[in-house]
Short mmCIF file of C-alpha atoms and ligand atoms in Angstrom, two decimals:
data_model
loop_
_atom_site.label_atom_id
_atom_site.label_comp_id
_atom_site.label_asym_id
_atom_site.label_seq_id
_atom_site.Cartn_x
_atom_site.Cartn_y
_atom_site.Cartn_z
CA MET A 1 -21.54 9.85 -5.85
CA LYS A 2 -20.88 11.36 -2.43
CA VAL A 3 -17.39 10.40 -1.33
CA ALA A 4 -15.97 10.98 2.15
CA VAL A 5 -12.19 10.99 2.53
CA VAL A 6 -11.36 10.48 6.19
CA GLY A 7 -7.83 11.79 6.78
CA ALA A 8 -8.15 14.21 3.86
CA THR A 9 -5.40 16.49 5.19
CA GLY A 10 -2.82 13.70 5.50
CA LEU A 11 -0.33 12.33 2.98
CA VAL A 12 -2.49 9.40 1.88
CA GLY A 13 -5.72 11.47 1.99
CA THR A 14 -4.19 14.19 -0.19
CA LYS A 15 -3.01 11.52 -2.63
CA MET A 16 -6.53 10.04 -2.65
CA LEU A 17 -7.98 13.38 -3.75
CA GLN A 18 -5.38 13.49 -6.53
CA VAL A 19 -6.05 9.89 -7.64
CA LEU A 20 -9.86 10.35 -7.55
CA THR A 21 -9.39 13.34 -9.86
CA GLU A 22 -6.91 11.65 -12.22
CA ARG A 23 -9.00 8.50 -12.59
CA ASN A 24 -12.14 10.56 -13.07
CA PHE A 25 -13.98 8.76 -10.29
CA PRO A 26 -17.59 10.03 -10.49
CA VAL A 27 -17.54 12.21 -7.37
CA THR A 28 -20.52 14.56 -7.21
CA GLU A 29 -19.77 15.75 -3.69
CA LEU A 30 -16.61 15.45 -1.65
CA ILE A 31 -16.76 15.25 2.14
CA PRO A 32 -13.26 15.83 3.52
CA VAL A 33 -12.85 14.61 7.10
CA ALA A 34 -9.96 15.18 9.52
CA SER A 35 -9.33 15.63 13.24
CA GLU A 36 -11.04 18.39 15.24
CA LYS A 37 -7.97 20.62 14.80
CA SER A 38 -8.59 20.77 11.03
CA VAL A 39 -12.38 21.22 11.06
CA GLY A 40 -13.28 24.34 9.05
CA LYS A 41 -10.05 24.30 7.03
CA GLU A 42 -10.46 24.06 3.26
CA VAL A 43 -9.18 21.43 0.88
CA THR A 44 -9.37 21.89 -2.88
CA PHE A 45 -10.79 19.15 -5.09
CA LYS A 46 -11.16 19.59 -8.86
CA GLY A 47 -10.62 23.31 -8.40
CA LYS A 48 -13.42 23.68 -5.83
CA PRO A 49 -12.89 24.41 -2.12
CA TYR A 50 -14.49 22.01 0.40
CA LYS A 51 -14.66 22.59 4.17
CA VAL A 52 -13.19 19.87 6.40
CA VAL A 53 -15.75 18.33 8.78
CA ASN A 54 -15.48 15.85 11.63
CA ALA A 55 -16.47 12.20 11.34
CA ASP A 56 -19.84 12.68 13.05
CA THR A 57 -20.88 15.41 10.62
CA ALA A 58 -19.65 13.30 7.70
CA ILE A 59 -22.00 10.44 8.65
CA SER A 60 -24.93 12.86 8.81
CA MET A 61 -24.08 13.98 5.25
CA LYS A 62 -24.72 10.38 4.06
CA PRO A 63 -21.80 9.60 1.75
CA ASP A 64 -22.05 6.51 -0.46
CA VAL A 65 -18.48 5.49 0.26
CA ALA A 66 -15.80 6.54 2.73
CA LEU A 67 -12.09 6.17 2.03
CA PHE A 68 -10.33 6.06 5.41
CA SER A 69 -6.66 6.94 5.96
CA ALA A 70 -6.63 8.42 9.44
CA GLY A 71 -4.81 5.79 11.50
CA GLY A 72 -5.89 2.58 13.19
CA SER A 73 -7.64 4.02 16.23
CA THR A 74 -9.79 6.37 14.12
CA SER A 75 -10.76 3.42 11.91
CA LEU A 76 -11.55 1.17 14.87
CA GLU A 77 -13.81 3.82 16.33
CA TRP A 78 -15.44 5.24 13.21
CA ALA A 79 -15.53 2.60 10.45
CA PRO A 80 -18.24 0.55 12.24
CA LYS A 81 -20.32 3.72 12.73
CA PHE A 82 -20.08 4.57 9.01
CA ALA A 83 -20.87 0.95 8.09
CA ALA A 84 -23.87 0.90 10.44
CA ALA A 85 -25.19 3.96 8.58
CA GLY A 86 -24.97 1.96 5.34
CA ILE A 87 -21.77 3.64 4.11
CA THR A 88 -19.16 1.36 2.54
CA VAL A 89 -15.74 1.92 4.12
CA ILE A 90 -12.44 1.24 2.37
CA ASP A 91 -9.84 1.42 5.12
CA ASN A 92 -6.12 2.06 4.70
CA SER A 93 -5.11 1.46 8.30
CA SER A 94 -4.12 -1.88 9.78
CA ALA A 95 -7.23 -1.92 12.02
CA TRP A 96 -9.29 -4.48 10.06
CA ARG A 97 -6.77 -6.25 7.87
CA MET A 98 -6.46 -9.45 9.86
CA ASP A 99 -10.09 -9.55 11.01
CA PRO A 100 -11.37 -12.85 9.56
CA THR A 101 -14.74 -11.24 8.81
CA LYS A 102 -13.15 -8.52 6.61
CA LYS A 103 -11.69 -8.86 3.11
CA LEU A 104 -8.13 -7.67 2.49
CA VAL A 105 -8.10 -6.65 -1.13
CA VAL A 106 -5.70 -6.02 -3.98
CA PRO A 107 -8.21 -5.78 -6.83
CA GLU A 108 -6.00 -7.50 -9.44
CA ILE A 109 -5.62 -10.50 -7.11
CA ASN A 110 -8.77 -10.99 -5.07
CA GLY A 111 -11.17 -8.16 -5.99
CA LYS A 112 -13.69 -10.71 -7.22
CA THR A 113 -14.14 -12.08 -3.68
CA LEU A 114 -15.98 -8.86 -2.71
CA THR A 115 -19.75 -8.90 -2.26
CA PRO A 116 -22.32 -6.15 -1.60
CA GLU A 117 -22.36 -7.27 2.04
CA ASP A 118 -18.73 -6.16 2.56
CA LYS A 119 -19.21 -2.84 4.32
CA ILE A 120 -15.69 -2.50 5.75
CA ILE A 121 -13.00 -3.47 3.24
CA ALA A 122 -9.35 -3.42 4.22
CA ASN A 123 -6.58 -2.04 2.02
CA PRO A 124 -3.32 -3.91 2.65
CA ASN A 125 -0.07 -2.48 3.92
CA CYS A 126 1.93 -0.59 1.27
CA SER A 127 4.96 -2.90 1.36
CA THR A 128 2.71 -5.97 1.05
CA ILE A 129 0.70 -4.66 -1.93
CA GLN A 130 3.70 -4.08 -4.18
CA MET A 131 5.21 -7.46 -3.30
CA VAL A 132 2.07 -9.59 -3.81
CA LEU A 133 1.25 -7.96 -7.12
CA VAL A 134 4.52 -9.43 -8.45
CA LEU A 135 4.41 -12.70 -6.49
CA ASN A 136 0.83 -13.72 -7.26
CA PRO A 137 1.18 -14.55 -10.99
CA LEU A 138 4.38 -16.49 -10.26
CA HIS A 139 2.64 -18.37 -7.44
CA GLN A 140 -0.13 -19.41 -9.83
CA GLN A 141 2.47 -20.95 -12.11
CA TYR A 142 5.18 -22.34 -9.83
CA LYS A 143 3.70 -22.44 -6.28
CA ILE A 144 5.71 -20.33 -3.86
CA ASN A 145 6.87 -22.09 -0.71
CA ARG A 146 9.05 -19.40 0.90
CA VAL A 147 9.74 -15.67 0.56
CA VAL A 148 12.61 -13.73 2.18
CA VAL A 149 12.07 -9.99 1.87
CA SER A 150 14.08 -6.97 3.01
CA THR A 151 12.53 -3.54 2.49
CA TYR A 152 13.97 -0.08 1.96
CA GLN A 153 11.00 2.12 2.81
CA SER A 154 10.30 5.76 2.05
CA VAL A 155 9.63 8.27 4.83
CA THR A 156 6.30 9.07 3.15
CA GLY A 157 5.10 5.74 4.58
CA THR A 158 5.05 7.36 8.03
CA GLY A 159 3.03 10.45 7.11
CA VAL A 160 3.46 14.21 7.09
CA LYS A 161 5.52 14.35 10.31
CA ALA A 162 8.21 12.04 8.93
CA VAL A 163 8.67 14.01 5.72
CA ASP A 164 8.99 17.14 7.90
CA GLN A 165 11.62 15.40 10.07
CA LEU A 166 13.75 14.50 7.04
CA MET A 167 13.46 17.97 5.52
CA ASN A 168 14.18 19.69 8.86
CA GLU A 169 17.28 17.55 9.36
CA ARG A 170 18.48 18.47 5.86
CA LYS A 171 18.12 22.16 6.75
CA GLY A 172 19.65 21.78 10.23
CA ILE A 173 16.35 22.69 11.94
CA ASN A 174 15.57 21.04 15.31
CA GLY A 175 11.95 20.00 14.76
CA GLU A 176 9.50 17.35 15.88
CA MET A 177 10.77 13.76 15.54
CA ALA A 178 8.61 11.11 13.81
CA TYR A 179 11.32 8.47 14.36
CA PRO A 180 13.35 7.53 17.44
CA HIS A 181 16.54 8.40 15.49
CA GLN A 182 17.84 10.80 12.86
CA ILE A 183 16.67 9.60 9.43
CA ASP A 184 18.76 11.81 7.14
CA LEU A 185 22.08 10.14 6.24
CA ASN A 186 20.89 7.10 8.17
CA VAL A 187 19.05 3.78 7.89
CA ILE A 188 16.63 2.67 10.64
CA PRO A 189 15.98 -1.10 10.86
CA GLN A 190 12.67 -0.58 12.66
CA ILE A 191 9.25 0.12 11.15
CA ASP A 192 6.40 0.24 13.66
CA VAL A 193 6.75 -1.28 17.13
CA PHE A 194 8.64 -4.41 18.17
CA LEU A 195 6.63 -7.52 19.04
CA ASP A 196 7.47 -10.33 21.50
CA ASN A 197 9.00 -12.48 18.74
CA GLY A 198 11.64 -9.83 17.95
CA TYR A 199 10.04 -8.83 14.66
CA THR A 200 8.38 -5.47 14.11
CA LYS A 201 4.66 -5.10 13.50
CA GLU A 202 5.41 -4.03 9.90
CA GLU A 203 7.38 -7.25 9.35
CA MET A 204 4.56 -9.40 10.69
CA LYS A 205 2.05 -7.47 8.55
CA MET A 206 4.00 -8.59 5.47
CA VAL A 207 4.00 -12.19 6.72
CA LYS A 208 0.29 -12.40 7.55
CA GLU A 209 -1.20 -10.16 4.88
CA THR A 210 0.61 -11.99 2.05
CA THR A 211 -1.00 -15.34 2.86
CA LYS A 212 -4.42 -13.76 3.42
CA ILE A 213 -4.42 -11.86 0.09
CA MET A 214 -3.00 -14.77 -1.90
CA GLY A 215 -5.38 -17.19 -0.14
CA ASP A 216 -2.68 -19.74 0.68
CA ASP A 217 -1.39 -20.10 4.22
CA THR A 218 1.32 -22.56 3.19
CA ILE A 219 3.41 -19.66 1.83
CA ARG A 220 6.14 -18.91 4.38
CA VAL A 221 7.31 -15.30 4.52
CA THR A 222 10.12 -13.80 6.58
CA ALA A 223 10.72 -10.04 6.49
CA THR A 224 13.13 -7.33 7.61
CA THR A 225 11.64 -3.86 7.16
CA VAL A 226 13.90 -0.82 7.06
CA ARG A 227 13.31 2.92 6.81
CA ILE A 228 15.62 4.92 4.54
CA PRO A 229 15.80 8.68 3.81
CA VAL A 230 13.92 8.48 0.51
CA ILE A 231 10.69 10.15 -0.65
CA GLY A 232 9.57 8.51 -3.94
CA GLY A 233 8.58 5.00 -2.88
CA HIS A 234 9.42 1.72 -1.22
CA SER A 235 11.99 -0.75 -2.58
CA GLU A 236 12.20 -4.44 -1.74
CA SER A 237 14.78 -7.16 -2.21
CA VAL A 238 12.73 -10.32 -2.58
CA ASN A 239 14.01 -13.92 -2.63
CA VAL A 240 11.36 -16.46 -3.65
CA ALA A 241 11.59 -20.25 -3.53
CA PHE A 242 9.12 -22.20 -5.69
CA ASP A 243 7.98 -25.82 -5.58
CA LYS A 244 8.27 -26.14 -9.35
CA GLU A 245 11.13 -25.54 -11.76
CA PHE A 246 11.10 -22.39 -13.87
CA GLU A 247 12.81 -20.91 -16.90
CA MET A 248 14.03 -17.31 -16.60
CA LYS A 249 12.41 -16.49 -19.94
CA GLU A 250 9.02 -17.69 -18.67
CA ILE A 251 9.34 -15.63 -15.48
CA ARG A 252 10.00 -12.47 -17.49
CA ASN A 253 7.18 -13.30 -19.86
CA ILE A 254 4.69 -13.75 -16.99
CA LEU A 255 5.73 -10.50 -15.31
CA GLU A 256 5.70 -8.56 -18.58
CA ASN A 257 2.10 -9.68 -19.05
CA THR A 258 0.89 -8.92 -15.51
CA ALA A 259 -1.53 -5.98 -15.21
CA GLY A 260 -0.09 -3.20 -13.08
CA VAL A 261 3.49 -4.53 -13.23
CA ILE A 262 6.29 -3.08 -15.36
CA VAL A 263 9.57 -4.95 -15.87
CA VAL A 264 12.61 -2.64 -15.86
CA ASP A 265 15.53 -5.01 -16.12
CA ASP A 266 18.40 -4.12 -18.42
CA PRO A 267 21.63 -4.49 -16.45
CA ALA A 268 23.79 -3.86 -19.54
CA ASN A 269 22.37 -0.33 -19.66
CA GLN A 270 22.15 0.06 -15.86
CA LYS A 271 18.38 0.08 -15.96
CA TYR A 272 16.51 -1.16 -12.90
CA PRO A 273 13.62 0.18 -10.79
CA MET A 274 14.34 3.09 -8.45
CA PRO A 275 12.00 5.10 -6.19
CA LYS A 276 12.92 8.29 -8.02
CA ASP A 277 11.36 6.81 -11.18
CA ALA A 278 8.40 5.09 -9.46
CA HIS A 279 7.36 8.36 -7.78
CA GLU A 280 3.85 9.45 -8.89
CA LYS A 281 3.34 6.24 -10.91
CA ASP A 282 0.55 3.75 -10.26
CA GLU A 283 2.46 0.68 -11.44
CA VAL A 284 4.77 -1.65 -9.53
CA PHE A 285 8.24 -1.92 -11.07
CA VAL A 286 10.36 -5.09 -10.99
CA GLY A 287 13.94 -5.63 -12.04
CA ARG A 288 17.27 -7.30 -11.10
CA ILE A 289 15.45 -10.57 -11.88
CA ARG A 290 17.95 -13.38 -11.50
CA ARG A 291 18.21 -16.95 -10.41
CA ASP A 292 19.41 -17.59 -6.84
CA GLU A 293 22.31 -19.88 -7.61
CA THR A 294 22.59 -21.24 -4.06
CA GLN A 295 19.49 -23.45 -4.16
CA PRO A 296 17.04 -24.91 -6.69
CA ASN A 297 13.89 -23.17 -8.01
CA THR A 298 14.71 -19.86 -6.34
CA LEU A 299 14.61 -16.32 -7.70
CA ASN A 300 15.87 -12.88 -6.64
CA MET A 301 14.03 -9.68 -7.60
CA TRP A 302 13.98 -5.97 -6.79
CA ILE A 303 10.49 -4.48 -6.51
CA VAL A 304 9.74 -0.74 -6.31
CA ALA A 305 6.48 1.25 -6.11
CA ASP A 306 5.16 4.61 -4.95
CA ASN A 307 3.78 3.63 -1.54
CA LEU A 308 1.30 6.52 -1.49
CA ARG A 309 -0.17 5.39 -4.83
CA LYS A 310 -0.45 1.63 -5.48
CA GLY A 311 0.58 1.11 -1.84
CA ALA A 312 -2.36 3.17 -0.57
CA ALA A 313 -4.51 5.66 -2.53
CA THR A 314 -4.60 4.00 -5.96
CA ASN A 315 -5.39 0.57 -4.53
CA ALA A 316 -8.22 2.05 -2.42
CA VAL A 317 -9.68 3.95 -5.38
CA GLN A 318 -9.43 0.80 -7.55
CA ILE A 319 -11.50 -1.03 -4.91
CA ALA A 320 -14.07 1.79 -5.04
CA GLU A 321 -14.08 1.60 -8.85
CA TYR A 322 -14.81 -2.14 -8.67
CA LEU A 323 -17.69 -1.59 -6.22
CA HIS A 324 -19.05 1.11 -8.50
CA GLN A 325 -18.79 -1.11 -11.62
CA GLN A 326 -20.83 -3.74 -9.73
CA LYS A 327 -23.33 -0.96 -8.87
CA TRP A 328 -22.87 -1.65 -5.15
CA ILE A 329 -22.04 1.99 -4.44
N1 NAP B 401 1.78 6.65 4.09
C1 NAP B 401 1.64 5.46 3.52
O1 NAP B 401 2.41 5.02 2.63
C2 NAP B 401 0.53 4.59 3.91
C3 NAP B 401 0.30 3.48 3.16
C4 NAP B 401 -0.77 2.64 3.50
C5 NAP B 401 -1.54 2.96 4.59
N2 NAP B 401 -1.28 4.08 5.33
C6 NAP B 401 -2.15 4.35 6.47
O2 NAP B 401 -2.95 5.50 6.18
C7 NAP B 401 -3.19 6.22 7.39
C8 NAP B 401 -2.77 7.67 7.23
O3 NAP B 401 -1.41 7.75 6.85
P1 NAP B 401 -0.75 9.13 6.38
O4 NAP B 401 0.61 8.75 5.95
O5 NAP B 401 -1.63 9.85 5.44
O6 NAP B 401 -0.70 9.93 7.79
P2 NAP B 401 -0.73 11.51 8.06
O7 NAP B 401 -0.07 12.23 6.94
O8 NAP B 401 -0.20 11.67 9.43
O9 NAP B 401 -2.31 11.89 8.04
C9 NAP B 401 -3.21 11.47 9.03
C10 NAP B 401 -4.61 11.98 8.71
O10 NAP B 401 -5.55 11.43 9.64
C11 NAP B 401 -6.33 12.51 10.18
N3 NAP B 401 -6.82 12.21 11.52
C12 NAP B 401 -6.09 11.98 12.63
N4 NAP B 401 -6.93 11.75 13.68
C13 NAP B 401 -8.19 11.82 13.20
C14 NAP B 401 -9.48 11.69 13.79
N5 NAP B 401 -9.63 11.41 15.07
N6 NAP B 401 -10.58 11.84 12.98
C15 NAP B 401 -10.44 12.13 11.68
N7 NAP B 401 -9.23 12.28 11.06
C16 NAP B 401 -8.12 12.11 11.83
C17 NAP B 401 -5.36 13.68 10.17
O11 NAP B 401 -6.06 14.91 10.31
P3 NAP B 401 -5.32 16.24 10.89
O12 NAP B 401 -4.58 16.84 9.76
O13 NAP B 401 -6.47 17.04 11.35
O14 NAP B 401 -4.44 15.78 12.01
C18 NAP B 401 -4.75 13.50 8.77
O15 NAP B 401 -5.65 13.93 7.79
C19 NAP B 401 -2.46 5.45 8.49
O16 NAP B 401 -3.38 4.54 9.07
C20 NAP B 401 -1.40 4.69 7.73
O17 NAP B 401 -1.02 3.53 8.40
C21 NAP B 401 -0.27 4.90 5.00
#
């Protein structure tokens, strides 16, 4: 299968190449795509060098599928052109996520809604993916009515420039700034731009994407998204109120039996999920599972995942794997 990776020189694109290799996705030819400044550079895939091309050239090379992680404006401009040429696009940017004509997919939750007619498929936001993977099985059982989430997000969620900013600050180098403030030894309660309602775009992504993926717009979500000087993954404090009563034992049992979720919850031995341990793992880790004692049917949890993997590259490759299993690509 000919696979184009649009944004192949970026953090998510590089991770996609790694995940495609690890999962043995049947790539016969790789078409790495990046901006004009990178055209001609080489990327290595399965030990072979491939020359970076621009998006126009990539279309002429007729890939079967294109994994996009090159920002919203690139996706808005190029995904329709790839789709018009018959190439299925799996897009990591926010460009198509809330488009009612496009599916927003976490394969374990709503992969089966895909059809061969879906030519542009949206990959959700990293902080949303890890949260819904844990919430969905609980929703099936107890019906969620409200979620309060606060995130502690890795700098890798912002791309190469942000990792460089953190590392430069650690070394005392005055480099390019990805954030409006110092990130090292700091916490920035702003991810993406502010909207008229006082929330950031990242916060509203978590609100809207959760209901779209879980297919239930009665679920109320309120979010505070925060950037912290961490590399390995995103962490989330999640408070969930259910309609129905639950037993703690049942909650653990459900989560322990959810594909892609690992429960790490042993307070007596100080075991709980941390980004350092989630780094380079495909699973979503949940711990600190406890009843909220201030109101009925409510639970607190701590959810951690590598945002570049299940939050981006792994989820996109899983979508491609599903399409391939159906023989649609
Ligand atoms: N990081 C995450 O955790 C995460 C999670 C989910 C989704 N995403 C989304 O994935 C996308 C990429 O994120 P990232 O963290 O990988 O960013 P990044 O490290 O800054 O990489 C951006 C990539 O896009 C390429 N690019 C930029 N303009 C282009 C153009 N006009 N045509 C073709 N390629 C172009 C860049 O190529 P050059 O090297 O040539 O500039 C680079 O390969 C963003 O939309 C982001 O929102 C990121």
